[in-house]
Coordinates of C-alpha atoms and ligand atoms in Angstrom, one line a residue:
M249 CA -5.1 4.5 -26.8
L250 CA -3.6 6.7 -24.0
H251 CA -1.8 5.3 -21.2
S252 CA -1.2 6.9 -17.7
T253 CA 2.4 7.9 -17.1
M254 CA 2.3 7.6 -13.4
Q255 CA 4.5 5.4 -11.2
D256 CA 2.8 2.2 -9.8
V257 CA 4.2 2.1 -6.2
P258 CA 2.3 -0.4 -4.1
L259 CA 0.4 0.8 -1.1
L260 CA 2.2 -1.0 1.8
I261 CA 2.2 -1.0 5.5
S262 CA 6.0 -0.8 5.4
R263 CA 5.7 2.5 3.7
I264 CA 3.5 3.9 6.5
L265 CA 6.1 2.4 8.9
A266 CA 9.1 4.1 7.1
H267 CA 7.2 7.3 6.8
G268 CA 6.1 7.5 10.5
S269 CA 9.4 6.5 12.0
T270 CA 11.5 9.0 10.1
I271 CA 9.4 12.1 9.1
H272 CA 7.4 11.8 12.4
G273 CA 10.2 10.1 14.3
R274 CA 9.7 12.4 17.4
S275 CA 6.0 11.5 17.8
T276 CA 5.3 9.3 20.7
V277 CA 3.3 6.3 21.9
T278 CA 2.5 6.7 25.7
T279 CA 1.3 3.5 27.3
W280 CA -0.4 3.8 30.7
T281 CA 1.3 1.6 33.2
G282 CA -0.7 2.3 36.5
E283 CA 2.8 3.5 38.0
P284 CA 3.3 7.1 38.7
E285 CA 4.8 7.7 35.3
P286 CA 3.5 6.2 31.9
H287 CA 5.9 4.6 29.6
R288 CA 6.9 6.8 26.4
R289 CA 8.4 5.5 23.3
T290 CA 9.0 7.6 20.0
F291 CA 7.9 6.5 16.5
A292 CA 11.7 6.3 15.6
E293 CA 12.2 3.7 18.5
I294 CA 9.0 1.9 17.5
G295 CA 10.4 1.7 14.0
E296 CA 13.6 0.1 15.0
R297 CA 11.9 -2.3 17.4
A298 CA 9.5 -3.2 14.7
A299 CA 12.5 -4.2 12.5
Q300 CA 13.9 -6.2 15.4
L301 CA 10.6 -8.1 16.0
A302 CA 10.5 -8.9 12.2
H303 CA 13.9 -10.3 12.4
A304 CA 13.0 -12.5 15.5
L305 CA 9.7 -13.7 13.9
R306 CA 11.5 -14.7 10.7
E307 CA 13.9 -16.7 12.7
L308 CA 11.0 -18.4 14.4
G309 CA 9.7 -19.4 11.0
V310 CA 7.0 -16.8 10.2
D311 CA 6.9 -16.6 6.5
E312 CA 4.9 -14.3 4.1
G313 CA 1.3 -15.0 3.9
Q314 CA 1.2 -16.6 7.4
P315 CA -0.9 -15.4 10.4
A316 CA 0.6 -14.3 13.8
G317 CA -1.9 -13.8 16.6
T318 CA -1.7 -10.9 19.2
L319 CA -3.6 -11.4 22.5
M320 CA -2.8 -7.8 23.7
W321 CA -4.1 -4.5 25.1
N322 CA -3.5 -1.3 23.4
N323 CA 0.2 -0.5 24.1
A324 CA 3.5 0.3 22.3
E325 CA 4.4 -3.4 21.8
H326 CA 1.1 -4.1 20.1
V327 CA 1.8 -1.0 17.8
E328 CA 5.2 -2.7 17.0
A329 CA 3.4 -5.8 16.0
Y330 CA 1.0 -3.9 14.1
L331 CA 3.7 -2.5 11.9
A332 CA 6.2 -5.3 11.9
I333 CA 3.9 -8.4 11.1
P334 CA 2.3 -7.0 7.8
S335 CA 5.5 -5.1 6.7
M336 CA 7.5 -8.5 6.6
G337 CA 4.5 -9.9 4.6
A338 CA 2.9 -12.0 7.3
V339 CA -0.8 -11.3 8.6
L340 CA -1.6 -9.7 11.9
H341 CA -4.3 -11.5 13.6
T342 CA -5.7 -9.6 16.5
L343 CA -7.5 -11.8 19.0
N344 CA -10.4 -10.5 21.1
L345 CA -9.6 -11.0 24.6
R346 CA -13.3 -10.7 25.7
L347 CA -14.7 -13.6 23.5
P348 CA -15.8 -16.7 25.5
P349 CA -12.9 -19.2 25.5
E350 CA -14.3 -21.7 23.0
Q351 CA -14.7 -18.9 20.4
L352 CA -11.2 -17.7 21.0
A353 CA -9.9 -21.2 20.4
Y354 CA -12.0 -21.5 17.5
I355 CA -10.6 -18.4 15.7
V356 CA -6.9 -19.2 16.6
N357 CA -7.4 -22.6 15.1
H358 CA -9.5 -21.4 12.2
A359 CA -6.8 -18.9 11.3
A360 CA -4.1 -21.4 11.9
D361 CA -1.9 -19.1 14.0
R362 CA 1.5 -20.7 14.9
I363 CA 2.7 -17.8 16.9
I364 CA 0.9 -15.9 19.6
L365 CA 2.1 -12.5 21.1
V366 CA 0.6 -12.1 24.4
N367 CA 0.6 -9.6 27.2
G368 CA 1.8 -11.0 30.5
S369 CA -1.4 -10.0 32.2
L370 CA -3.4 -12.1 29.9
L371 CA -1.6 -15.3 30.5
P372 CA -4.4 -16.6 32.8
L373 CA -6.6 -16.4 29.7
L374 CA -4.3 -17.9 27.2
V375 CA -2.7 -20.8 29.3
P376 CA -5.9 -22.7 29.8
L377 CA -6.6 -22.5 26.1
L378 CA -3.2 -23.8 24.9
P379 CA -4.0 -27.6 25.1
H380 CA -6.9 -26.7 22.7
L381 CA -4.6 -24.8 20.3
P382 CA -2.5 -27.7 18.5
R383 CA -1.0 -25.4 15.9
V384 CA 0.5 -23.0 18.2
E385 CA 4.3 -23.5 18.4
H386 CA 5.5 -20.2 19.9
V387 CA 4.1 -18.0 22.8
I388 CA 5.9 -14.6 23.0
V389 CA 5.3 -12.7 26.2
A390 CA 5.3 -9.0 26.5
G391 CA 4.8 -6.7 29.6
P392 CA 4.4 -7.4 33.3
G393 CA 2.6 -10.4 34.5
D394 CA 3.0 -13.7 36.4
R395 CA 4.7 -16.1 33.8
S396 CA 4.9 -19.3 36.2
A397 CA 1.7 -20.7 34.6
L398 CA 3.6 -21.2 31.6
D399 CA 6.0 -23.7 33.0
G400 CA 5.7 -27.1 31.3
V401 CA 3.3 -25.9 28.6
A402 CA 3.8 -27.4 25.1
P403 CA 4.6 -24.4 22.9
A404 CA 8.1 -22.6 23.2
V405 CA 7.9 -19.5 25.4
H406 CA 9.9 -16.4 24.7
D407 CA 10.3 -13.1 26.3
Y408 CA 9.5 -10.3 23.9
E409 CA 12.2 -8.1 25.1
E410 CA 14.8 -10.8 25.2
L411 CA 13.6 -12.1 21.8
I412 CA 14.2 -8.8 20.1
A413 CA 17.3 -7.5 22.0
G414 CA 20.5 -7.1 20.0
R415 CA 18.8 -7.7 16.6
P416 CA 19.4 -5.3 13.7
T417 CA 17.2 -2.2 13.8
R418 CA 16.6 -2.2 10.0
Y419 CA 14.9 -4.8 8.0
D420 CA 14.8 -5.0 4.3
W421 CA 11.1 -5.0 4.0
P422 CA 9.8 -7.1 0.9
E423 CA 8.1 -5.1 -2.1
L424 CA 4.9 -7.0 -1.6
D425 CA 1.7 -7.0 -3.9
E426 CA -0.5 -4.2 -2.3
R427 CA -3.4 -6.6 -2.5
A428 CA -1.8 -9.2 -0.3
P429 CA -3.2 -10.0 3.1
A430 CA -1.8 -7.7 5.9
A431 CA -4.2 -8.2 8.8
M432 CA -7.3 -10.0 9.9
C433 CA -10.2 -9.7 12.4
Y434 CA -13.1 -11.9 13.3
T435 CA -16.5 -10.4 13.6
S436 CA -17.7 -10.5 17.3
G437 CA -20.2 -13.2 16.1
T438 CA -23.5 -12.7 17.9
T439 CA -24.9 -15.6 16.0
G440 CA -22.9 -18.6 14.8
D441 CA -19.2 -18.9 14.6
P442 CA -17.1 -15.6 14.3
K443 CA -16.3 -15.0 10.6
G444 CA -12.8 -13.7 9.5
V445 CA -12.3 -10.6 7.4
V446 CA -8.7 -10.2 5.9
Y447 CA -7.6 -6.7 5.2
S448 CA -5.0 -5.9 2.5
H449 CA -2.1 -3.5 2.5
R450 CA -4.0 -1.4 -0.1
S451 CA -7.4 -1.4 2.0
I452 CA -5.5 -0.3 5.1
Y453 CA -3.4 2.3 3.4
L454 CA -6.4 3.7 1.7
H455 CA -8.5 3.5 4.9
S456 CA -5.7 5.3 6.8
M457 CA -5.8 8.2 4.4
Q458 CA -9.5 8.5 4.8
V459 CA -9.3 8.5 8.6
N460 CA -6.8 11.3 8.4
M461 CA -8.9 13.4 6.1
T462 CA -10.5 16.6 7.8
E463 CA -14.0 15.3 7.0
S464 CA -13.2 12.2 9.0
M465 CA -11.0 12.4 12.1
G466 CA -8.7 15.0 10.6
L467 CA -5.8 14.3 13.1
T468 CA -2.1 15.8 12.7
D469 CA 1.1 15.8 14.5
R470 CA -0.4 18.4 16.9
D471 CA -2.8 16.0 18.2
T472 CA -2.7 13.2 20.7
S473 CA -5.3 10.4 20.3
L474 CA -6.4 8.3 23.2
V475 CA -7.0 4.9 21.7
V476 CA -9.5 3.3 24.0
V477 CA -11.3 1.3 21.3
P478 CA -9.2 -2.1 21.5
Q479 CA -6.7 -3.0 19.0
F480 CA -8.7 -6.3 18.6
H481 CA -11.8 -4.5 17.6
V482 CA -11.5 -3.6 14.0
N483 CA -7.8 -2.5 14.2
A484 CA -8.8 0.1 16.8
W485 CA -10.9 1.7 14.1
G486 CA -7.7 2.0 12.0
L487 CA -6.0 4.4 14.3
P488 CA -2.6 2.7 14.9
H489 CA -2.1 2.9 11.3
S490 CA -3.5 6.3 10.6
T491 CA -1.8 7.9 13.5
F492 CA 1.5 6.4 12.5
M493 CA 1.1 7.8 9.1
A494 CA 0.2 11.4 10.2
G495 CA 2.6 11.6 13.2
V496 CA -0.4 11.7 15.8
H497 CA 0.8 10.9 19.2
M498 CA -0.9 7.9 20.6
L499 CA -1.9 7.6 24.1
M500 CA -2.7 3.9 25.0
P501 CA -4.4 2.8 28.1
D502 CA -3.2 -0.8 28.3
R503 CA -5.4 -2.7 30.7
F504 CA -6.6 0.5 32.5
L505 CA -10.0 0.8 30.9
Q506 CA -12.1 1.5 34.0
P507 CA -13.6 5.2 34.1
A508 CA -11.4 6.5 37.0
P509 CA -8.0 5.7 35.3
L510 CA -9.3 7.0 31.8
A511 CA -10.4 10.1 33.5
E512 CA -6.8 10.5 35.1
M513 CA -5.2 9.9 31.8
I514 CA -7.3 12.5 30.2
E515 CA -6.6 15.1 32.8
R516 CA -2.9 14.5 32.9
E517 CA -1.9 13.7 29.3
R518 CA -4.4 16.1 27.7
P519 CA -5.3 14.1 24.6
T520 CA -7.1 16.1 22.0
H521 CA -8.8 13.2 20.5
A522 CA -10.2 10.0 21.7
A523 CA -12.1 7.0 20.3
A524 CA -14.3 4.5 22.1
V525 CA -18.0 3.0 22.1
P526 CA -20.8 4.6 24.0
T527 CA -20.4 2.3 27.1
I528 CA -17.1 3.7 27.7
W529 CA -18.4 7.4 27.5
Q530 CA -21.4 6.6 29.7
G531 CA -19.1 5.1 32.4
L532 CA -16.8 8.1 32.1
L533 CA -19.6 10.5 32.4
A534 CA -20.8 8.9 35.7
E535 CA -17.1 9.0 37.0
V536 CA -16.6 12.6 36.3
T537 CA -20.0 13.5 37.5
A538 CA -19.1 11.9 40.8
N539 CA -15.3 13.0 40.8
P540 CA -14.9 16.1 38.7
R541 CA -12.0 16.0 36.2
D542 CA -10.8 18.3 33.5
L543 CA -11.6 16.7 30.1
T544 CA -11.6 19.8 28.1
S545 CA -8.3 18.9 26.3
L546 CA -10.7 16.6 24.1
D547 CA -12.0 18.8 21.3
R548 CA -12.8 15.8 19.0
V549 CA -14.1 12.5 20.2
T550 CA -15.2 9.6 17.8
I551 CA -18.0 7.5 19.2
G552 CA -19.3 4.5 17.3
G553 CA -19.7 0.8 17.4
S554 CA -23.4 1.4 18.5
A555 CA -25.9 4.4 18.5
C556 CA -24.8 7.3 20.6
P557 CA -27.8 8.4 22.7
P558 CA -28.6 12.1 22.1
S559 CA -28.5 12.5 25.9
L560 CA -24.9 11.5 26.1
M561 CA -23.9 13.9 23.4
E562 CA -25.6 16.8 25.3
A563 CA -24.1 15.9 28.4
Y564 CA -20.6 16.0 27.0
D565 CA -21.3 19.2 25.2
K566 CA -21.9 20.6 28.6
L567 CA -18.4 19.3 29.7
G568 CA -16.9 21.2 26.7
V569 CA -16.3 17.9 24.9
R570 CA -17.7 17.3 21.4
L571 CA -18.5 13.7 20.5
C572 CA -18.7 12.9 16.7
H573 CA -20.8 10.0 15.7
A574 CA -19.3 7.4 13.4
W575 CA -20.8 4.3 12.0
G576 CA -18.7 1.1 10.7
M577 CA -18.2 -2.5 11.1
T578 CA -15.5 -5.2 11.0
E579 CA -16.2 -5.7 7.4
T580 CA -15.9 -2.0 6.5
S581 CA -12.3 -1.6 8.1
P582 CA -14.4 0.2 9.9
L583 CA -14.8 3.7 8.7
G584 CA -18.2 3.9 6.9
T585 CA -19.5 7.5 8.0
M586 CA -18.7 10.3 10.2
A587 CA -21.2 12.8 11.4
N588 CA -19.4 16.2 10.6
P589 CA -22.2 18.6 9.8
P590 CA -21.9 20.5 6.5
A591 CA -20.4 23.9 6.5
G592 CA -22.3 27.1 7.3
L593 CA -24.6 26.0 9.9
T594 CA -25.4 27.4 13.4
A595 CA -24.8 25.1 16.4
E596 CA -28.7 24.7 16.6
E597 CA -28.8 23.8 12.8
E598 CA -25.8 21.3 13.1
W599 CA -27.6 19.4 16.0
P600 CA -29.8 17.2 13.8
Y601 CA -26.7 16.3 11.5
R602 CA -24.7 15.5 14.6
L603 CA -27.4 13.0 15.8
T604 CA -27.2 11.1 12.6
Q605 CA -24.7 8.2 12.0
G606 CA -22.9 10.6 9.5
R607 CA -22.1 11.1 5.8
F608 CA -20.3 8.7 3.5
P609 CA -16.7 9.6 2.4
A610 CA -15.9 9.3 -1.2
G611 CA -14.5 5.7 -0.8
V612 CA -17.8 4.3 0.4
E613 CA -20.6 4.0 -1.9
A614 CA -24.0 3.2 -0.4
R615 CA -27.6 2.3 -1.2
L616 CA -30.6 1.2 0.6
T617 CA -32.6 -1.9 -0.2
G618 CA -36.1 -2.0 0.7
P619 CA -38.1 -5.0 1.9
G620 CA -39.1 -6.1 -1.6
G621 CA -35.5 -5.7 -2.9
D622 CA -36.1 -2.2 -4.4
I623 CA -33.4 0.4 -4.3
M624 CA -34.9 3.1 -2.0
P625 CA -34.4 6.8 -2.6
W626 CA -32.2 9.1 -0.6
D627 CA -35.1 11.2 0.8
G628 CA -34.4 10.9 4.5
E629 CA -37.6 9.0 4.8
S630 CA -37.7 5.7 2.9
A631 CA -36.0 2.9 5.1
G632 CA -34.2 -0.1 3.7
E633 CA -31.2 -2.3 4.6
L634 CA -27.9 -0.3 4.0
E635 CA -25.6 -2.0 1.4
V636 CA -22.0 -0.6 0.8
R637 CA -19.1 -1.1 -1.5
G638 CA -15.6 0.4 -1.7
P639 CA -11.9 -0.3 -1.7
W640 CA -11.9 -0.9 2.2
I641 CA -15.1 -3.0 2.4
A642 CA -15.0 -6.8 2.6
A643 CA -16.0 -8.8 -0.5
A644 CA -15.9 -12.1 1.3
Y645 CA -15.1 -13.9 4.5
Y646 CA -11.9 -16.0 5.1
G647 CA -12.7 -19.7 4.6
G648 CA -9.7 -21.2 6.3
P649 CA -6.1 -22.0 5.1
D650 CA -7.1 -24.4 2.4
A651 CA -10.7 -23.3 1.7
E652 CA -12.3 -20.7 -0.7
P653 CA -13.5 -17.4 0.6
L654 CA -17.1 -17.5 1.9
R655 CA -19.7 -15.2 0.3
P656 CA -22.9 -16.0 2.3
E657 CA -26.1 -14.8 0.4
D658 CA -27.4 -12.8 3.5
K659 CA -24.0 -10.8 3.6
F660 CA -23.2 -10.1 0.0
S661 CA -25.5 -9.2 -3.0
P662 CA -25.2 -11.0 -6.2
D663 CA -23.7 -7.7 -7.6
G664 CA -21.0 -7.6 -5.0
W665 CA -22.3 -5.1 -2.3
L666 CA -21.9 -5.8 1.4
K667 CA -25.3 -6.2 3.0
T668 CA -24.8 -4.5 6.4
G669 CA -27.8 -5.9 8.2
D670 CA -28.3 -2.4 9.5
V671 CA -31.6 -0.6 8.7
G672 CA -32.1 3.1 8.2
T673 CA -32.6 6.1 5.9
I674 CA -30.3 8.4 3.9
S675 CA -31.1 12.0 3.4
P676 CA -30.5 13.8 0.0
D677 CA -27.1 15.1 1.2
G678 CA -25.9 11.7 2.2
F679 CA -26.4 11.5 5.9
L680 CA -27.2 8.0 7.2
T681 CA -29.7 7.5 10.1
L682 CA -29.8 4.0 11.4
T683 CA -33.0 3.0 13.1
D684 CA -32.1 -0.5 14.0
R685 CA -30.2 -3.8 13.3
A686 CA -32.5 -5.9 10.9
K687 CA -32.7 -8.4 13.6
D688 CA -33.4 -6.2 16.4
V689 CA -36.3 -4.2 14.8
I690 CA -39.5 -4.9 16.7
K691 CA -42.2 -6.1 14.2
S692 CA -45.6 -5.3 16.0
G693 CA -48.9 -6.0 14.0
G694 CA -47.2 -5.3 10.7
E695 CA -45.5 -2.1 11.8
W696 CA -41.9 -1.6 12.9
I697 CA -40.8 -0.1 16.0
S698 CA -37.2 1.1 16.3
S699 CA -35.6 -0.4 19.4
V700 CA -32.9 2.4 19.2
E701 CA -35.4 5.1 19.2
L702 CA -37.1 3.9 22.4
E703 CA -33.6 3.4 24.1
N704 CA -32.5 7.0 23.2
A705 CA -35.7 8.4 24.5
L706 CA -35.4 6.3 27.7
M707 CA -31.7 7.3 28.2
A708 CA -32.8 11.0 28.2
H709 CA -34.6 10.4 31.5
P710 CA -32.4 11.9 34.3
D711 CA -32.8 8.8 36.4
V712 CA -31.8 6.3 33.7
A713 CA -28.2 5.2 33.4
E714 CA -28.7 2.7 30.6
A715 CA -31.8 1.2 28.7
A716 CA -32.0 -1.6 26.2
V717 CA -35.2 -2.5 24.5
V718 CA -35.8 -5.9 22.7
A719 CA -38.5 -7.6 20.9
V720 CA -40.4 -10.4 22.9
P721 CA -43.1 -12.6 21.5
D722 CA -46.7 -11.4 21.8
E723 CA -49.8 -13.4 21.1
K724 CA -51.8 -10.5 19.7
W725 CA -49.2 -8.4 17.9
G726 CA -46.4 -10.8 17.1
E727 CA -43.8 -9.0 18.8
R728 CA -43.8 -6.2 21.3
P729 CA -41.0 -4.1 23.0
L730 CA -39.5 -5.1 26.4
A731 CA -37.7 -2.3 28.1
T732 CA -34.8 -3.2 30.5
V733 CA -33.7 -0.2 32.3
V734 CA -30.6 0.4 34.6
L735 CA -31.4 3.2 37.1
K736 CA -28.7 5.7 38.5
E737 CA -27.9 5.5 42.1
G738 CA -30.7 7.1 44.3
A739 CA -33.1 7.2 41.7
T740 CA -36.8 7.4 42.6
T741 CA -38.8 7.0 39.4
D742 CA -41.1 4.1 38.7
Y743 CA -42.4 2.4 35.4
A744 CA -45.4 4.5 35.1
E745 CA -43.4 7.7 35.2
L746 CA -40.9 6.2 32.7
R747 CA -43.7 5.2 30.4
A748 CA -45.4 8.7 30.5
F749 CA -42.0 10.2 29.9
L750 CA -41.5 8.0 26.7
G751 CA -45.1 9.1 25.6
E752 CA -44.0 12.8 25.3
S753 CA -41.7 11.9 22.2
I754 CA -42.8 8.5 21.1
A755 CA -46.3 7.4 19.6
K756 CA -48.6 5.7 22.0
W757 CA -48.7 2.2 20.1
Q758 CA -45.0 2.0 20.3
L759 CA -44.6 2.2 24.1
P760 CA -43.6 -0.8 25.9
E761 CA -46.1 -2.7 28.1
R762 CA -43.4 -5.0 29.7
W763 CA -40.7 -3.5 31.9
T764 CA -37.9 -4.6 34.1
I765 CA -35.1 -2.9 36.1
V766 CA -31.8 -4.8 35.9
P767 CA -28.4 -4.1 37.7
T768 CA -26.6 -3.8 34.3
V769 CA -27.3 -4.4 30.6
P770 CA -25.4 -7.5 29.3
K771 CA -22.7 -6.4 26.8
T772 CA -21.0 -8.2 24.0
S773 CA -17.1 -8.7 23.8
V774 CA -16.7 -5.1 22.3
G775 CA -19.0 -3.3 24.7
K776 CA -22.4 -3.3 22.8
F777 CA -25.9 -4.2 24.3
D778 CA -26.1 -7.9 24.0
K779 CA -29.7 -8.2 23.1
K780 CA -29.6 -11.9 22.4
V781 CA -28.8 -12.4 26.0
I782 CA -31.7 -10.2 27.2
R783 CA -34.1 -12.1 24.8
R784 CA -32.8 -15.4 26.3
Q785 CA -33.2 -14.4 29.9
Y786 CA -36.9 -13.3 29.0
A787 CA -37.6 -16.7 27.5
E788 CA -36.2 -18.4 30.4
G789 CA -38.3 -16.5 32.7
A790 CA -35.1 -15.2 34.4
L791 CA -36.2 -11.5 34.4
D792 CA -38.6 -9.8 36.9
I793 CA -41.2 -8.4 34.5
T794 CA -43.9 -5.7 35.4
E795 CA -46.7 -5.3 32.8
L796 CA -48.3 -1.9 32.6
Ligands
LIG190 P1 -18.8 -4.7 14.6 O1 -18.2 -5.4 13.3 O2 -18.6 -5.4 15.9 O3 -18.0 -3.4 14.7 O4 -20.2 -4.3 14.5 C1 -20.8 -3.5 13.5 C2 -22.2 -3.1 13.8 O5 -22.2 -2.3 14.9 C3 -22.9 -2.2 12.6 O6 -23.3 -3.3 11.7 C4 -24.0 -1.7 13.4 O7 -25.1 -2.4 13.7 C5 -23.3 -1.3 14.8 N1 -22.9 0.0 14.7 C6 -21.6 0.5 14.5 N2 -21.5 1.9 14.7 C7 -22.8 2.4 14.9 C8 -23.4 3.6 15.1 N3 -22.6 4.6 15.1 N4 -24.7 3.5 15.4 C9 -25.5 2.5 15.4 N5 -25.0 1.3 15.3 C10 -23.6 1.2 14.9

């Protein structure tokens, strides 16, 4: 029996921290402040401050295996927490600041966070919650913001800078098991309570390496990444870890996420890469159309979280900015696919590949399960529910401090694959095309209509800013599509014209009869169309419907 002769060095976040803060010590994290000058800190300084933070947290009683919550924007201090908390053996629990208060309280209590790091600007959100968070013993406040609301609250309050000041800038990071918990994120929970996914050191390390591969984001120390996707949304798609590993400069928007400051940030700081959901890119496009800015430093943009409308990709192509579609979920760390076309194609031949959700990397195995439970072929035509497995894919949800992990049947197959709830096809060369969320497909008279296809076709109309299509009950057909449309300013189109426009690319039987114009499409806490809200508004008669 032959044995491997290789060393068994655990894949730990502390190794990413040590590598980034020395080999790439001169790389920087720039945080937008809204002041004339942004704030800059080198990776070397981040490394020292992470050690100081770890000393402080240990003194406050944070031990190995315990969660520490962060309620923070994307900024340098949040990166320090990202590196310090897992490296010391504790578990970084990023809190989604856009969740409704009762869900936020639920996840803090469910994870049993005893410490919360919070940005001063988010205290108005945290303070009213504190009476409902009986386990929280310490609140550590970083950055500007009125702190008077904290007077007299129950937990002990600390100032981040005062807490870490004067502490040793080195920490003897423990040699942990690489399978130990490192970070946790709760799903944005469109139905039921949010569910916790707990990442390990190993899963984060391997995921970071994949993010850095050329076939994925392929960033190096020559790049600056504008990390718009929040650090509470699947670890900002893994960017704080992967960029620290490769010395990629980070540009962090803090709370300045509106289109105008984002456009200014890009023009002034000239990032080469950015990552955000389609809603952000829609808003930025409207902004730079009204007030032109130079965005051409961006030569790669990662767009995902929901389907990228082809019209959006085309519009950015015209601005010299190439959007690259990616698919993933909280349960997949999140990188599942990226739409870099195969080599040797002309721009025209690349286009259909760019519109897919992308290709699976070596670490992600995929299969499609058809309606009857059969595994469907990768022929680009047979549709099924996407199931995935791999070293950075969840095998269960967190059950709570004293409970077993949860493996709901609708989320995990008996043989251990994650059921994504996404429906689509896979081409023979491994490119995934999603047609819908299983729960958003419109089931009309025994046939399926893709809400995403209708939305993409509608958003290609020059007068349409945004469009969301949902299934509504229909006596004759079971379900039919309802089109909710946001028009651009000064638009003159009407429903009949929009329907005729759709008819140019969509089969007649799929065209919506029910239409409504809305001021804005409701969005979830991470900026996706919230179709549940639209369906409820329709059921309650709150929408002004026109039938054609
Ligand atoms: P979350 O866990 O909040 O990131 O949500 C994951 C879900 O977002 C996936 O299961 C998909 O339904 C959706 N999603 C993510 N990326 C894409 C994409 N590129 N195209 C379509 N849907 C996407």
